[in-house]
mmCIF file of C-alpha atoms in Angstrom:
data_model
loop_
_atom_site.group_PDB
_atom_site.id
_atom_site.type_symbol
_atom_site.label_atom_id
_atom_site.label_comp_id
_atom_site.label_asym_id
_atom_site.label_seq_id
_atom_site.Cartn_x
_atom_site.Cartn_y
_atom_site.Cartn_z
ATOM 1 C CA UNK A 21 8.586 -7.146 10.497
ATOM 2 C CA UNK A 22 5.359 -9.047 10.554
ATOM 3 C CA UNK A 23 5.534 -12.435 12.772
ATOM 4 C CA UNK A 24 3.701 -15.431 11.701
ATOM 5 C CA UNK A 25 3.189 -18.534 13.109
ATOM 6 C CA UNK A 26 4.861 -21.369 10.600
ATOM 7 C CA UNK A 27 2.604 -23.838 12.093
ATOM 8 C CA UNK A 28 -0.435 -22.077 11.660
ATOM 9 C CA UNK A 29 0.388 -21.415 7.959
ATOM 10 C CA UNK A 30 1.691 -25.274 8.180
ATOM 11 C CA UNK A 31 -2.212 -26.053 8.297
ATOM 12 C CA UNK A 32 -3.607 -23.750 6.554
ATOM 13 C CA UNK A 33 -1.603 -24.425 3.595
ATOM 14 C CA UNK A 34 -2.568 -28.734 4.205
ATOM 15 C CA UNK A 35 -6.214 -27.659 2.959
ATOM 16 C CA UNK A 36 -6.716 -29.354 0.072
ATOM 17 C CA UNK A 37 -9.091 -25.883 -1.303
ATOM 18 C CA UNK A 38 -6.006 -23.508 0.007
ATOM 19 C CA UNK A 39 -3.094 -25.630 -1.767
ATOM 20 C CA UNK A 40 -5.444 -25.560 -5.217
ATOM 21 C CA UNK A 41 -5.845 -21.721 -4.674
ATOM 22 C CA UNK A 42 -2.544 -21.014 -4.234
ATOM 23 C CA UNK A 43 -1.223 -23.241 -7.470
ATOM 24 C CA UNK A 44 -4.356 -21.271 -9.323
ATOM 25 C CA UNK A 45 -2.653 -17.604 -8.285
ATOM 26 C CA UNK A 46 -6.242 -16.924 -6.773
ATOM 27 C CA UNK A 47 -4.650 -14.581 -4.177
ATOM 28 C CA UNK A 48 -7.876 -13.035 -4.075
ATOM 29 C CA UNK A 49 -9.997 -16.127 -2.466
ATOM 30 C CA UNK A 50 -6.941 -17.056 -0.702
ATOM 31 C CA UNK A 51 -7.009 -13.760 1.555
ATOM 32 C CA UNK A 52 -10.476 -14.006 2.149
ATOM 33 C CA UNK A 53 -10.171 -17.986 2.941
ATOM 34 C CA UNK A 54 -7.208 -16.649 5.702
ATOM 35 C CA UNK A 55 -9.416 -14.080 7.356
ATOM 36 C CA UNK A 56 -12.036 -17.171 8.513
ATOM 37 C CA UNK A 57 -9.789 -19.150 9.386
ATOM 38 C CA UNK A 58 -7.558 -16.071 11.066
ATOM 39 C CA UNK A 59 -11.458 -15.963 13.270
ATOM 40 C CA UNK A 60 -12.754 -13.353 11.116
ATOM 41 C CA UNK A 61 -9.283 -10.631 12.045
ATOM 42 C CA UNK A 62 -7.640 -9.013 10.179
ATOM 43 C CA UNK A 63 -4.502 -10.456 9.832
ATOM 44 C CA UNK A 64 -3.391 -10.451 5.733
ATOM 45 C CA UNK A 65 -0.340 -8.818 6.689
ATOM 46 C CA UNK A 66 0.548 -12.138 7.843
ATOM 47 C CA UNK A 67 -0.104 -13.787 4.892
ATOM 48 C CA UNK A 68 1.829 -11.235 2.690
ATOM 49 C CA UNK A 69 4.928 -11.630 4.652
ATOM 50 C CA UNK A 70 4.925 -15.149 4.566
ATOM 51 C CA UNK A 71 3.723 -15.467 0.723
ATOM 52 C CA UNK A 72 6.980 -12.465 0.239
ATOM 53 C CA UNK A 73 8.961 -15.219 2.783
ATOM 54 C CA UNK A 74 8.660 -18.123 0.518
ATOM 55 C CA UNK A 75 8.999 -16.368 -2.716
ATOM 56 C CA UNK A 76 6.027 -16.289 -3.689
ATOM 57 C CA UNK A 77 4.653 -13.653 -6.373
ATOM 58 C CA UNK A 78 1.154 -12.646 -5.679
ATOM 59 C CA UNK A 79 1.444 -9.244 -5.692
ATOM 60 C CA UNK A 80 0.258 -8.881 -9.311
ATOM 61 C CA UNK A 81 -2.639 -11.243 -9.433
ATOM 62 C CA UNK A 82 -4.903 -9.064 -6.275
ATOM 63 C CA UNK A 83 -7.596 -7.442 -7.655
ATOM 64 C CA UNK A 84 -8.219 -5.208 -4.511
ATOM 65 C CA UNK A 85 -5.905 -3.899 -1.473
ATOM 66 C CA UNK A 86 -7.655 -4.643 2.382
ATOM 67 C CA UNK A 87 -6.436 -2.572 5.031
ATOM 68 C CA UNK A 88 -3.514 -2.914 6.777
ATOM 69 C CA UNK A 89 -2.563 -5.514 4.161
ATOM 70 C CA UNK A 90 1.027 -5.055 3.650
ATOM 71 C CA UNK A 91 1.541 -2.863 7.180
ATOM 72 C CA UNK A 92 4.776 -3.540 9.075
ATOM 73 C CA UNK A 93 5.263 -6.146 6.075
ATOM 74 C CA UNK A 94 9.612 -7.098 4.902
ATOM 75 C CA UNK A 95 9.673 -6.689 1.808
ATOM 76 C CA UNK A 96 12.393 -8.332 -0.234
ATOM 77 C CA UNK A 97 12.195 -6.155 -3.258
ATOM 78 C CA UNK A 98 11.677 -2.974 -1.869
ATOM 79 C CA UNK A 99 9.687 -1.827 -5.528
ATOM 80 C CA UNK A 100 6.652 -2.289 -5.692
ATOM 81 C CA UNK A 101 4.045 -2.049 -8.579
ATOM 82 C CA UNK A 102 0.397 -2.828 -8.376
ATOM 83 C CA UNK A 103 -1.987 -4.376 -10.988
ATOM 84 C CA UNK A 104 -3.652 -2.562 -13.190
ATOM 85 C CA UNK A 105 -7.126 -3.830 -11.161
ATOM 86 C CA UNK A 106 -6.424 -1.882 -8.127
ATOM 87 C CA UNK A 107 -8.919 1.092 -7.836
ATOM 88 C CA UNK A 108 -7.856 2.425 -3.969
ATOM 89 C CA UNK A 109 -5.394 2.346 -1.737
ATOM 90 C CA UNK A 110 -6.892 1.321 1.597
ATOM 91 C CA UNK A 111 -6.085 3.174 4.997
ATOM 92 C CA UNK A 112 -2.900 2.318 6.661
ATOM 93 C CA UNK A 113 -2.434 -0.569 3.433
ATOM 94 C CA UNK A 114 1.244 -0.044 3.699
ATOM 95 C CA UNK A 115 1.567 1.564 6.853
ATOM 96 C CA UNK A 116 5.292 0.548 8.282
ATOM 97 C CA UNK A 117 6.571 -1.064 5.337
ATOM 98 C CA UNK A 118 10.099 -0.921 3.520
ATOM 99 C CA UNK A 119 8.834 0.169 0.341
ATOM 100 C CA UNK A 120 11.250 2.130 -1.411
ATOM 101 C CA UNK A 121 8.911 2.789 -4.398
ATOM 102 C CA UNK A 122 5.947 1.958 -5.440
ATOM 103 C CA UNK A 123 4.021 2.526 -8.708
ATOM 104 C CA UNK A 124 -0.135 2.848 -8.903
ATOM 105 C CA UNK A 125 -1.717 1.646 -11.612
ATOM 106 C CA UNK A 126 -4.170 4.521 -13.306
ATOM 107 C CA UNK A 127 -7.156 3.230 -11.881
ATOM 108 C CA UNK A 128 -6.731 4.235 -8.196
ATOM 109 C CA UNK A 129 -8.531 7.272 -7.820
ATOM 110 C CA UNK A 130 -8.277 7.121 -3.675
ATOM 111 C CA UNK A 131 -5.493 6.594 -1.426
ATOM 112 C CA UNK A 132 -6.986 6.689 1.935
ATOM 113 C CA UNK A 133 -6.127 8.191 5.610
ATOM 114 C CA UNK A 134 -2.257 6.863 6.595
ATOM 115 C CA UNK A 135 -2.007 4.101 3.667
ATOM 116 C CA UNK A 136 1.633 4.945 3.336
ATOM 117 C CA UNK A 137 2.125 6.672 6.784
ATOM 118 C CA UNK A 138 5.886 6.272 8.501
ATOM 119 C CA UNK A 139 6.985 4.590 5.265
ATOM 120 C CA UNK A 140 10.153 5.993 6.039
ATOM 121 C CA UNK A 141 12.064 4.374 2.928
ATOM 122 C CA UNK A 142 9.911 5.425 0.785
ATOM 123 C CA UNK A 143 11.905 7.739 -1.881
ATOM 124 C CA UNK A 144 9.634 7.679 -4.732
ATOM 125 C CA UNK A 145 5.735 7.293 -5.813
ATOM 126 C CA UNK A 146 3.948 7.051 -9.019
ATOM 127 C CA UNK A 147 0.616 8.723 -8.944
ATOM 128 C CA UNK A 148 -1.692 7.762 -10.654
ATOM 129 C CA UNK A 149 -3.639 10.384 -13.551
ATOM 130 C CA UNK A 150 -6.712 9.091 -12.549
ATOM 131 C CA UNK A 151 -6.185 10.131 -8.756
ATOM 132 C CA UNK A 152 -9.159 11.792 -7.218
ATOM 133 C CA UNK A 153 -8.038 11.887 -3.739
ATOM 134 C CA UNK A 154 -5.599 11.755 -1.057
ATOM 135 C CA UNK A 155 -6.730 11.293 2.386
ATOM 136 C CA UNK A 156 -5.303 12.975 5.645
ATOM 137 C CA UNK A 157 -1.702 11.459 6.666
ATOM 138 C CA UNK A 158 -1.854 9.429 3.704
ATOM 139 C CA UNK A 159 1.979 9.839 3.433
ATOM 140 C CA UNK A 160 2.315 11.120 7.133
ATOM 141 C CA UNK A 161 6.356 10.523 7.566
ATOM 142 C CA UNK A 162 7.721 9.365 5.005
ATOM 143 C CA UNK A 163 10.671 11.043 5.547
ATOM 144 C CA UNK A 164 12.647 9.909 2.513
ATOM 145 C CA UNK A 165 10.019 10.955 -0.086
ATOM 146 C CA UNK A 166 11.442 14.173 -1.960
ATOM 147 C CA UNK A 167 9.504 14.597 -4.940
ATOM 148 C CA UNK A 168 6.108 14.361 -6.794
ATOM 149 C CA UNK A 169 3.848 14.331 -8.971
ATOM 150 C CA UNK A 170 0.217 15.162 -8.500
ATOM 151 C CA UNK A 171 -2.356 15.600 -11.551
ATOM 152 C CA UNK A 172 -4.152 18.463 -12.183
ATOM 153 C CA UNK A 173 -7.785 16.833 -11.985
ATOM 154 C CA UNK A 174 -7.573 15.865 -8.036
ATOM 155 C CA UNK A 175 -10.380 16.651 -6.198
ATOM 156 C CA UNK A 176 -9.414 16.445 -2.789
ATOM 157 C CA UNK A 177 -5.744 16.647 -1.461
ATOM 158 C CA UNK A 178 -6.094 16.704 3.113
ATOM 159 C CA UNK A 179 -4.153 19.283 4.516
ATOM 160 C CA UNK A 180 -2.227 16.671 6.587
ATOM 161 C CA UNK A 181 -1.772 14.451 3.411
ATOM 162 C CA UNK A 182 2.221 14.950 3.520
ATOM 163 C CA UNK A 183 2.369 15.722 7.340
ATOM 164 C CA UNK A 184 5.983 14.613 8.013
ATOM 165 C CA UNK A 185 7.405 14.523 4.832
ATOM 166 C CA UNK A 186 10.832 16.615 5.910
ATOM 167 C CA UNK A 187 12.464 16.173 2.631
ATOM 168 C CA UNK A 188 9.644 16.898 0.332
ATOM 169 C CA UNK A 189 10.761 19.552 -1.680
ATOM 170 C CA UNK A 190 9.477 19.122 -5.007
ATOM 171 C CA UNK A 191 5.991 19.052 -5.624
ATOM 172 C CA UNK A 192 5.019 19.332 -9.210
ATOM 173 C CA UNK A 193 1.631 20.321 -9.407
ATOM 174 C CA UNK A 194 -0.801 22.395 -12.029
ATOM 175 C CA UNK A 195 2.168 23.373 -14.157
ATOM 176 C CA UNK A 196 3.887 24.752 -11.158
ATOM 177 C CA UNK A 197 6.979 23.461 -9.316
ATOM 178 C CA UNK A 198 6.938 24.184 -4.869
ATOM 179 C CA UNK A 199 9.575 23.881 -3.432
ATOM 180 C CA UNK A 200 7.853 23.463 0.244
ATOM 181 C CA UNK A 201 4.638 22.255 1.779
ATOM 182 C CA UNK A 202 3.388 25.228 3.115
ATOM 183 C CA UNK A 203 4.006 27.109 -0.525
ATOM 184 C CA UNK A 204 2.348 24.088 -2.258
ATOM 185 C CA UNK A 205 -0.765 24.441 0.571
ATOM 186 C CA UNK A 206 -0.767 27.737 0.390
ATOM 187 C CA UNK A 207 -1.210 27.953 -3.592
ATOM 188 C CA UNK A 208 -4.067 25.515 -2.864
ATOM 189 C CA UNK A 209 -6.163 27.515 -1.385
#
């Protein structure tokens, strides 16, 4: 789980221009506002868990995923489903999470290198028909994940995409069901 510091978040939350953002659900602003006053790091997974802490939906008013966003990040409901705005899903987004499921809106057309890697809870995924590509490791151990979906149109699928993925057995893909990776890979070539 991600670790914040409640006093930190204590003042950034006093800010007169944070406290109007976050009544305005302008998540957006409020990430970037956290990275200058994080000194320019990348730290958003912090804000997530706290935001997911206090019970806070923001989830569906992002317009765009940073990396490392939600990685190592609690949360409480373990489904996720992204806005409609979303077009990628940034490396290592999600990377460590307890997703159980997650749902992509149609406009992602990437999901990058290791943006769901050792999301080990994660059972169940709902590609997009829009998807042009998944990057290598993109679901690198999730060991949970037994079955998708993957349009016909993709350009690019890595060789390494689904490293990991012991209990991947049904891949539906181009009117054809595979039952392993290596049959799946194999077809692709």
């Amino acid at each position: 789980m991600v670790e914040y510091d409640i006093d930190s978040m204590k003042k950034f939350f006093d800010d007169p221009e944070n406290k109007t953002l976050l009544e305005q659900n302008n998540f957006d602003q409020l990430f970037e506002n956290f990275y200058y006053f994080k000194g320019k790091s990348n730290f958003f997974n912090e804000l997530a868990q706290f935001l997911i802490d206090a019970d806070i939906e923001f989830i569906s008013y992002l317009t765009e995923l940073t990396p490392e966003m939600f990685s190592s990040v609690n949360f409480k409901n373990k489904s996720v489903v992204l806005p409609n705005e979303i077009t990628s899903i940034p490396k290592y987004c999600f990377t460590w999470s307890n997703i159980e499921s997650i749902e992509l809106p149609d406009n992602v057309e990437l999901i990058d290198k290791f943006a769901f890697e050792w999301c080990d809870r994660l059972k169940e995924i709902k590609l997009p028909n829009n998807l042009e590509t998944i990057e290598k490791g993109a679901f690198n151990r999730c060991e949970s994940l037994a079955k998708i979906k993957i349009n016909n149109d993709i350009e690019k699928i890595a060789t390494s995409a689904f490293n990991g993925c012991t209990n991947l057995h049904h891949i539906e893909f181009n009117g054809e069901v595979y039952n392993t990776l290596y049959d799946f890979y194999d077809n692709l070539m």
